[in-house]
XYZ file of C-alpha atoms in Angstrom:
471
model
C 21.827 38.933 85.872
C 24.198 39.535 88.601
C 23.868 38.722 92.385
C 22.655 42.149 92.719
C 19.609 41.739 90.771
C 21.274 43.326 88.011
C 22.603 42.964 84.648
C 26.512 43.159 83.024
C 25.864 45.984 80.220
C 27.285 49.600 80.612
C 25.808 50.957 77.926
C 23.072 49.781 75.600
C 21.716 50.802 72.568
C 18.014 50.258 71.794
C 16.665 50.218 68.247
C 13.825 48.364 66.426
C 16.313 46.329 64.439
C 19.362 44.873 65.455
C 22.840 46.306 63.962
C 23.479 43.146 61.866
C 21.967 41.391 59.244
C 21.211 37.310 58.620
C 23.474 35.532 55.773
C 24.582 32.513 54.298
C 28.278 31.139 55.693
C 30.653 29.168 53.472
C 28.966 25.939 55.209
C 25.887 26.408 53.863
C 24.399 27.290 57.117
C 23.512 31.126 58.614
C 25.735 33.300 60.221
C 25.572 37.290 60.546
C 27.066 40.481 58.928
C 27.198 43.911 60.066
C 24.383 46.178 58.605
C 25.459 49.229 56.768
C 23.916 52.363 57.842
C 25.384 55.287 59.944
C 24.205 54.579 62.941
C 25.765 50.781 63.413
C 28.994 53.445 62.132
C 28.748 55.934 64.826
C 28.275 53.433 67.691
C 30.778 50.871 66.777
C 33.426 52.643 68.599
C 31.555 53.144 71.458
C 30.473 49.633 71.570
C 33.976 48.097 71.300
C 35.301 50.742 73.887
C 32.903 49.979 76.501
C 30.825 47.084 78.063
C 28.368 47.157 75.330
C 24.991 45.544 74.438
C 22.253 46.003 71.653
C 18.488 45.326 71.995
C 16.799 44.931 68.949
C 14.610 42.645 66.361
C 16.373 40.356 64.287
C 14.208 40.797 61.371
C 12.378 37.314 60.758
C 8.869 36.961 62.680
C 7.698 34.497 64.788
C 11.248 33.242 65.618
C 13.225 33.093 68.990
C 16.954 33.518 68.650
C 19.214 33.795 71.902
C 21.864 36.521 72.622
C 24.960 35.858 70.968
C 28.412 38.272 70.398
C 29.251 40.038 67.229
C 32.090 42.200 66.799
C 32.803 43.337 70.521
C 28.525 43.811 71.259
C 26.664 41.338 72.965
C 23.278 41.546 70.633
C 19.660 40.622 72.148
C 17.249 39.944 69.975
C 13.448 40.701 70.928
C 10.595 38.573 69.138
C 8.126 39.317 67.572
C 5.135 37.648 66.018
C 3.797 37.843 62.718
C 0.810 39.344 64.124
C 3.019 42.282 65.657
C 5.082 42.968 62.550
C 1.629 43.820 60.894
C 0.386 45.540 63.734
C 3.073 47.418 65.671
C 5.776 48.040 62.496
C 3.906 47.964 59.822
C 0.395 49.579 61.011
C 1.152 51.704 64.679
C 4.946 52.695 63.150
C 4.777 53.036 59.448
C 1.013 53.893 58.966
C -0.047 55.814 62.080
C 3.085 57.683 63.132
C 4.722 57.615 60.079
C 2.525 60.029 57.862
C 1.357 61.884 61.251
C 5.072 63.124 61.680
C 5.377 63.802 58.170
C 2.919 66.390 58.363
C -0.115 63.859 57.095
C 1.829 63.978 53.385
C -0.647 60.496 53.328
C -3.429 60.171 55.864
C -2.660 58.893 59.032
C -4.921 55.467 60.103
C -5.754 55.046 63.866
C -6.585 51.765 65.367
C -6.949 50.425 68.694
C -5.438 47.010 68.001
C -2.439 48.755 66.629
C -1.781 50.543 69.788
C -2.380 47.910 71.787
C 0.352 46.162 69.960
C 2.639 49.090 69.778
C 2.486 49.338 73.436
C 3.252 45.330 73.937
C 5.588 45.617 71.887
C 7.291 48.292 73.801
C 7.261 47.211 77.003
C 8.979 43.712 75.982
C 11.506 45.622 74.380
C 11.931 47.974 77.643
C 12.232 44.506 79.975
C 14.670 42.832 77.319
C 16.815 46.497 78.041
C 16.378 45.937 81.792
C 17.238 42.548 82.387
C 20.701 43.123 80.902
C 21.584 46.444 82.088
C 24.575 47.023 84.712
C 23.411 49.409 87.916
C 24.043 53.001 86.520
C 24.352 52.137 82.729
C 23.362 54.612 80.102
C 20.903 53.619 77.638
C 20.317 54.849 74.106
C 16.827 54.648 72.947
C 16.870 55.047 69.053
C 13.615 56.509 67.109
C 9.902 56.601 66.982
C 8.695 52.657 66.704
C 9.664 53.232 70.506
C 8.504 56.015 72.350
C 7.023 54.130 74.948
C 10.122 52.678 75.939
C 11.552 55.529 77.658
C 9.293 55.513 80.571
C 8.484 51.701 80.552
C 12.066 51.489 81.072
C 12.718 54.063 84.158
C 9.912 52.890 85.900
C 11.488 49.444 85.985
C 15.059 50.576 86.418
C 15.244 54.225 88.082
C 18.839 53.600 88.251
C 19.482 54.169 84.758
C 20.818 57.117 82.202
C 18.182 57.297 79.404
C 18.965 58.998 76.226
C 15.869 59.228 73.052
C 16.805 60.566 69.921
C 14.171 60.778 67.023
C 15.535 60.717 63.621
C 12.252 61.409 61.878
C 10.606 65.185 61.995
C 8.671 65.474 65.153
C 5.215 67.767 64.081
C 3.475 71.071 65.109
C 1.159 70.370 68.261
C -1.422 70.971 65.631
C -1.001 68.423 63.330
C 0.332 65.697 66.609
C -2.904 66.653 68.588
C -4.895 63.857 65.818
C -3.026 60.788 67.620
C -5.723 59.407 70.072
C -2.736 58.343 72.429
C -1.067 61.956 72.161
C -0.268 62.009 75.936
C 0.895 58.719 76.513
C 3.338 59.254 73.996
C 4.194 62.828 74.993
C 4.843 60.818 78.577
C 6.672 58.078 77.146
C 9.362 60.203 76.012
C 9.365 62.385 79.138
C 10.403 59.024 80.804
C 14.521 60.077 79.274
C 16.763 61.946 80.416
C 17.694 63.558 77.184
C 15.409 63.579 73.917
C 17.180 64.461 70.982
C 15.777 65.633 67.639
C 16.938 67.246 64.389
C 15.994 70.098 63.859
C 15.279 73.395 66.311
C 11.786 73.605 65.361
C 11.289 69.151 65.833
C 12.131 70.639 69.907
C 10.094 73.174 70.117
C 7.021 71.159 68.501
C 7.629 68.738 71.239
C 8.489 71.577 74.277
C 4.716 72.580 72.882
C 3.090 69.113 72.975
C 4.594 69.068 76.379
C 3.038 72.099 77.618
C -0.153 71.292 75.848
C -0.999 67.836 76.580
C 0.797 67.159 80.101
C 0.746 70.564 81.710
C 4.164 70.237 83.110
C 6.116 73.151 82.878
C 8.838 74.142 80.575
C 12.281 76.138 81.518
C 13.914 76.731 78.356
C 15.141 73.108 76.758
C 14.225 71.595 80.375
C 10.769 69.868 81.109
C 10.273 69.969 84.881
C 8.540 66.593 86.392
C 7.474 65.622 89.672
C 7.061 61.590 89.559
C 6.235 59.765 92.915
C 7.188 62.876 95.027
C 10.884 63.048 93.516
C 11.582 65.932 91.514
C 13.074 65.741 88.020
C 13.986 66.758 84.563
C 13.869 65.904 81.072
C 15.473 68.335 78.857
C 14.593 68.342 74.880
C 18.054 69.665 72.247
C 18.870 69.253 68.935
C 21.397 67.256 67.580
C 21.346 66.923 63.795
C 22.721 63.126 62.447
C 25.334 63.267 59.896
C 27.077 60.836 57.529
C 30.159 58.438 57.793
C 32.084 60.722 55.996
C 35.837 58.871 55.957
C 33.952 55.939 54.324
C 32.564 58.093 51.435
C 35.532 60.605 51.099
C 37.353 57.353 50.529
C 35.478 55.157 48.669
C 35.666 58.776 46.177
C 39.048 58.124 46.065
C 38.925 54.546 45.498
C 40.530 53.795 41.741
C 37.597 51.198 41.138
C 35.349 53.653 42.072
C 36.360 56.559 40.175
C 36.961 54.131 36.750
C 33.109 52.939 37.825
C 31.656 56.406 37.434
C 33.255 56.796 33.887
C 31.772 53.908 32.880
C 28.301 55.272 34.095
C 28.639 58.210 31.856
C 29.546 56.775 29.070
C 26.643 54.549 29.793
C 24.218 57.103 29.257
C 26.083 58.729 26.097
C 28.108 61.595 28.608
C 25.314 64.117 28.525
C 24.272 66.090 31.695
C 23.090 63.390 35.088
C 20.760 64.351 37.269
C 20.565 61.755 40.243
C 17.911 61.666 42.781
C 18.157 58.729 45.273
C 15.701 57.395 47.572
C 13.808 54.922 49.763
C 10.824 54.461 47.711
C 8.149 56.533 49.970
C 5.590 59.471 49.906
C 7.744 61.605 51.633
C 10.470 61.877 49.357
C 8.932 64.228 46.424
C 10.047 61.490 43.624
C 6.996 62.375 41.802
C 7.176 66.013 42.140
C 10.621 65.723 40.044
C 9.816 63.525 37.758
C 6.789 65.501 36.912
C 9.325 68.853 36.930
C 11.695 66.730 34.496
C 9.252 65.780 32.526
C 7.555 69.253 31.647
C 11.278 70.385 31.340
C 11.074 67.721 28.158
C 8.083 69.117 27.100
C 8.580 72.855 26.971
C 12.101 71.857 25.043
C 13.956 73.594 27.972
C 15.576 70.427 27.874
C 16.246 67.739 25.181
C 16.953 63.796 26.271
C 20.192 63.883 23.898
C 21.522 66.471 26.810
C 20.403 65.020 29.652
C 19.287 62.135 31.539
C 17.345 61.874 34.843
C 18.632 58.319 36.851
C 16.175 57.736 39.796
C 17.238 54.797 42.146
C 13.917 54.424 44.685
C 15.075 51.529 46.817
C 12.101 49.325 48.154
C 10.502 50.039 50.589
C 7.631 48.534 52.837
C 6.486 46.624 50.169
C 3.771 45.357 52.231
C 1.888 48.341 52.861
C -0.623 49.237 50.930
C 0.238 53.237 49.980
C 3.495 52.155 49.454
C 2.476 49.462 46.136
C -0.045 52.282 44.581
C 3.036 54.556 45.185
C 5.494 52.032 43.101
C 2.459 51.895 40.256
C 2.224 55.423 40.258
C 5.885 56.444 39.511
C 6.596 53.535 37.373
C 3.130 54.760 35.487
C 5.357 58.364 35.024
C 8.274 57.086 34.310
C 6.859 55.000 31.356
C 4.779 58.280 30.049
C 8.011 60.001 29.694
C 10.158 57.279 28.535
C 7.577 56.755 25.893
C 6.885 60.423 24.503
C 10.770 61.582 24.875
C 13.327 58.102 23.935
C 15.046 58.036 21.022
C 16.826 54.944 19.884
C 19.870 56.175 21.198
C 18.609 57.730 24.541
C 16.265 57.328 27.199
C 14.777 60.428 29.661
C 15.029 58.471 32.584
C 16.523 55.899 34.011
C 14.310 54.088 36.736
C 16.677 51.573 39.252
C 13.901 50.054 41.499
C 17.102 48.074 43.597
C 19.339 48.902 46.391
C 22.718 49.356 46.141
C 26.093 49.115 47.550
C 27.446 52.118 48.643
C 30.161 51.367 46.113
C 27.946 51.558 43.350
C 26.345 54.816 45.351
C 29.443 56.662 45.348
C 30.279 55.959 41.367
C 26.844 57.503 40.975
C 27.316 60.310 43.114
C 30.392 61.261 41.126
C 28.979 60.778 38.086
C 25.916 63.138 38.720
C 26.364 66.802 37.618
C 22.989 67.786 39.011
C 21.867 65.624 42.641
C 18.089 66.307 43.114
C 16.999 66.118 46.706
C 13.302 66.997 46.644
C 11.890 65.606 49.705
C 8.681 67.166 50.969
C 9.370 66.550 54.654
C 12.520 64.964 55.899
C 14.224 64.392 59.368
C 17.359 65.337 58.022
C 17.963 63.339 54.343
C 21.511 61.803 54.707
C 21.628 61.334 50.563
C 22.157 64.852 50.315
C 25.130 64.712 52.743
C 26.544 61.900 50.727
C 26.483 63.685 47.629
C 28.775 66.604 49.167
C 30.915 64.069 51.184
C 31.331 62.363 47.317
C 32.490 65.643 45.980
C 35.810 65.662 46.177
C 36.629 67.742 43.569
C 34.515 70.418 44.973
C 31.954 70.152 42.105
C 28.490 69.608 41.044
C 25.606 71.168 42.139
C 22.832 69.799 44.737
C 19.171 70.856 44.427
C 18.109 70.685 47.984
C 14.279 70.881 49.627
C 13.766 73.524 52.354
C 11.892 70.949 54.003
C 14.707 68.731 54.650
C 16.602 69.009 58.035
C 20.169 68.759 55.762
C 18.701 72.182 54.202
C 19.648 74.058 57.859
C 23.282 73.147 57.554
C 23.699 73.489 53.323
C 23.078 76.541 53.053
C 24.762 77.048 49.880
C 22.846 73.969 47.790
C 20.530 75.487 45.604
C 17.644 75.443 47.690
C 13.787 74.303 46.258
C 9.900 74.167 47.530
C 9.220 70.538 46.111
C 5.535 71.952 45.571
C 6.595 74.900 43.371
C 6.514 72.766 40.112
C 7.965 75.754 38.441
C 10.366 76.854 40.765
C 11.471 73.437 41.053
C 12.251 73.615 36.876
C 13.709 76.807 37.248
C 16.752 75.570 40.118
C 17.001 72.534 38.004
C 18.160 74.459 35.050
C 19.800 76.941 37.566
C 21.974 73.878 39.025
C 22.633 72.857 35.243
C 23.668 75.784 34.127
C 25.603 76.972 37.192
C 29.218 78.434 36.362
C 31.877 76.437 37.692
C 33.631 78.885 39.606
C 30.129 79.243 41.440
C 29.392 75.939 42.031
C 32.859 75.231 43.352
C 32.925 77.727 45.745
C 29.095 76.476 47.264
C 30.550 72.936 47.016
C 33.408 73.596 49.279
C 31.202 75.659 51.729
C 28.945 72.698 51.828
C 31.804 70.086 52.362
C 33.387 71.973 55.209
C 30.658 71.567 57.214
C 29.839 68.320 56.264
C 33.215 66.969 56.684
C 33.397 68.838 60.375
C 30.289 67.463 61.915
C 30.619 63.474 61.027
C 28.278 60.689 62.681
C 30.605 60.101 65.436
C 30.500 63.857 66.106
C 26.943 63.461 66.655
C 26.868 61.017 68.496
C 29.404 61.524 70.687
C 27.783 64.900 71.249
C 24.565 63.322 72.179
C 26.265 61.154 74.392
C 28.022 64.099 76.503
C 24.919 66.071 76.599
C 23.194 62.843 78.205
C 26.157 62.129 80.382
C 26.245 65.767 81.600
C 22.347 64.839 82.731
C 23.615 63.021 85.651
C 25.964 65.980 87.033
């Protein structure tokens, strides 16, 4: 902190994990690597332009690391206990919140001691933010493990520019009126200057939680507030996330790449690919294809010497209990159908439980004829951009979930209600059959926009908006 009681930090971005991940160094001891995701993309640039800092976990619990620089940020990593991963990630984040904002797909779990570390949690992360930030800085809250911080945050530095976007769906008043601390949440966020969600209809569920559970009053996209006798406001928009699409437009390029793909197909004896690619969760509608692939088997609309399903499902909070039965129960499917439809020579689907990197992504991307994106509620699905960013040929054919937030902006994919078993065959054989004059002219419909709306446009758009806050 400065003389002034203040910190050094212009701008600071505020996530549950930090943007870099722990590895080995060539002396045998630990050093640290940038994390691969879109977001550490889109604010990298902003980070190196300006005075910038990141708040975050480091990802190991019960462990107390200092600041340190990485690549033009000055990272600050927040502890937490064991206790509080179970508690306020795992239980609170990932098994209250989680399910509730994915329209209770699984059934939501309330506990007291969760909240109670949810809200600890958040307020250590809000005083981490506020110990380092400059007088004036902007600050860019990041998702829903930290809702609280928002207010937390301006109640300790009024000074600051506070900017909340929530990359996960945010649900009808009906279904967000079950959380016990509905209003403290609701006034958490209020606390920015600018929340930012995905979709239209993510703002006006919250503009109606608003309303509902805080009686302040809405004007259009702006929540008026009245804190302490000073007049306010907090105004709600949409800013859909998009992809790094330079990275995959050139990795589809890449020589390696391309000659990496061939070798995929011929891996699977060149018949017809359809790729679906997930975290391995409850949300995504794995099962719901399988199941349609399967019974696309068994009515001999398709045969496994003609096609192949490849399903990567990426772990994914392997600790939580829904998320193990969910493992057991597609592996259980996948065997079923592996063991009525192989032949020696072929096999009906091939199940990847690994991640990936995004080299390896790509190849598959352009290998895929069909890409399956089946998701029964999504924030936006960034897979499904990928797929189109991948395309550089301007074919293939994506089978896209209304329910996604990617399905307001690709129009053209071939568009699917996950819970419509057979509607769900009956695009899948639409996609595979498609004529290629049709699917290349949805292809380059869908990569226009994709390739004009990047992750830097979004967030430098989000940035603007917040900026514009303060006049």
């Amino acid at each position: 902190m400065d003389d002034g009681g203040y910190g050094n930090y212009d701008f600071i971005v505020v996530s549950n994990r930090l943007p870099v991940d722990r590895v080995a160094d060539d002396d045998d001891g630990e050093g640290w690597r940038r994390s691969p995701g879109g977001l550490v993309t889109a604010l990298a640039p902003v980070m190196s332009s300006s005075d910038g800092a990141w708040v975050g976990w480091h990802g190991a619990p019960d462990e107390n690391v200092e600041p340190f620089e990485h690549e033009d940020t000055f990272l600050v990593p927040v502890p937490l206990s064991e206790e509080e991963v179970e508690f306020y990630y795992e239980g609170f984040s990932n098994a209250t919140l989680w399910p509730l904002y994915h329209d209770v797909i699984a059934p939501p779990e309330f506990h007291r001691t969760w909240w109670d570390s949810y809200q600890a949690v958040n307020r250590r992360f809000a005083e981490a933010t506020a110990g380092i930030a400059a007088q004036g800085a902007t600050v860019w809250v990041q998702d829903y493990q930290l809702q609280l911080v928002p207010r937390l945050l301006r109640q300790m530095r009024p000074d600051l520019l506070i900017g909340f976007f929530n990359h996960i769906p945010f649900p009808p008043v009906e279904i967000f009126a079950q959380l016990p601390w509905r209003r403290q949440v609701v006034e958490g966020l209020l606390g920015a200057d600018l929340v930012g969600f995905q979709r239209a209809s993510d703002t006006g569920n919250f503009l109606r939680a608003v309303r509902r559970f805080t009686g302040n009053n809405t004007r259009q996209q702006h929540v008026e507030l009245r804190e302490d006798g000073v007049r306010r406001e907090c105004r709600a928009d949409t800013f859909p996330i998009s992809i790094d699409v330079a990275r995959i437009d050139e990795l589809a390029r890449r020589p390696d790449v391309l000659e990496r793909s061939r070798q995929i197909r011929d891996e699977v004896g060149n018949r017809k690919i359809l790729l679906g690619v997930d975290r391995l969760d409850y949300t995504k509608g794995i099962g719901h294809r399988i199941k349609a692939y399967g019974e696309l088997l068994d009515d001999g609309k398709l045969q496994v010497e003609d096609a192949v399903l490849i399903q990567v499902a990426s772990p994914s909070r392997e600790r939580v209990e829904s998320y193990r039965l969910l493992r057991d129960e597609i592996e259980a499917a996948v065997g079923r159908i592996n063991g009525t439809f192989d032949t020696m020579g072929s096999t009906a689907v091939r199940y990847l439980h690994h991640s990936y990197p995004t080299e390896e992504m790509v190849a598959l991307y352009l290998a895929a004829d069909v890409m399956l994106v089946t998701a029964l509620r999504d924030g936006m699905n960034l897979v499904a951009k990928e797929y189109v960013a991948a395309r550089t040929g301007a074919d293939g054919a994506l089978v896209l979930s209304e329910f996604t937030g990617a399905s307001d902006h690709l129009r053209q994919a071939v568009l699917v209600n996950p819970h419509d078993i057979d509607g769900l065959k009956e695009r899948i054989l639409q996609a595979i059959a498609m004529p290629k004059a049709e699917a290349g002219r949805r292809m380059r419909a869908m990569r226009r926009q994709v390739l004009q709306n990047d992750v830097e446009h979004w967030s430098q758009t989000f940035l603007r908006a917040l900026r514009s806050e303060r006049g």
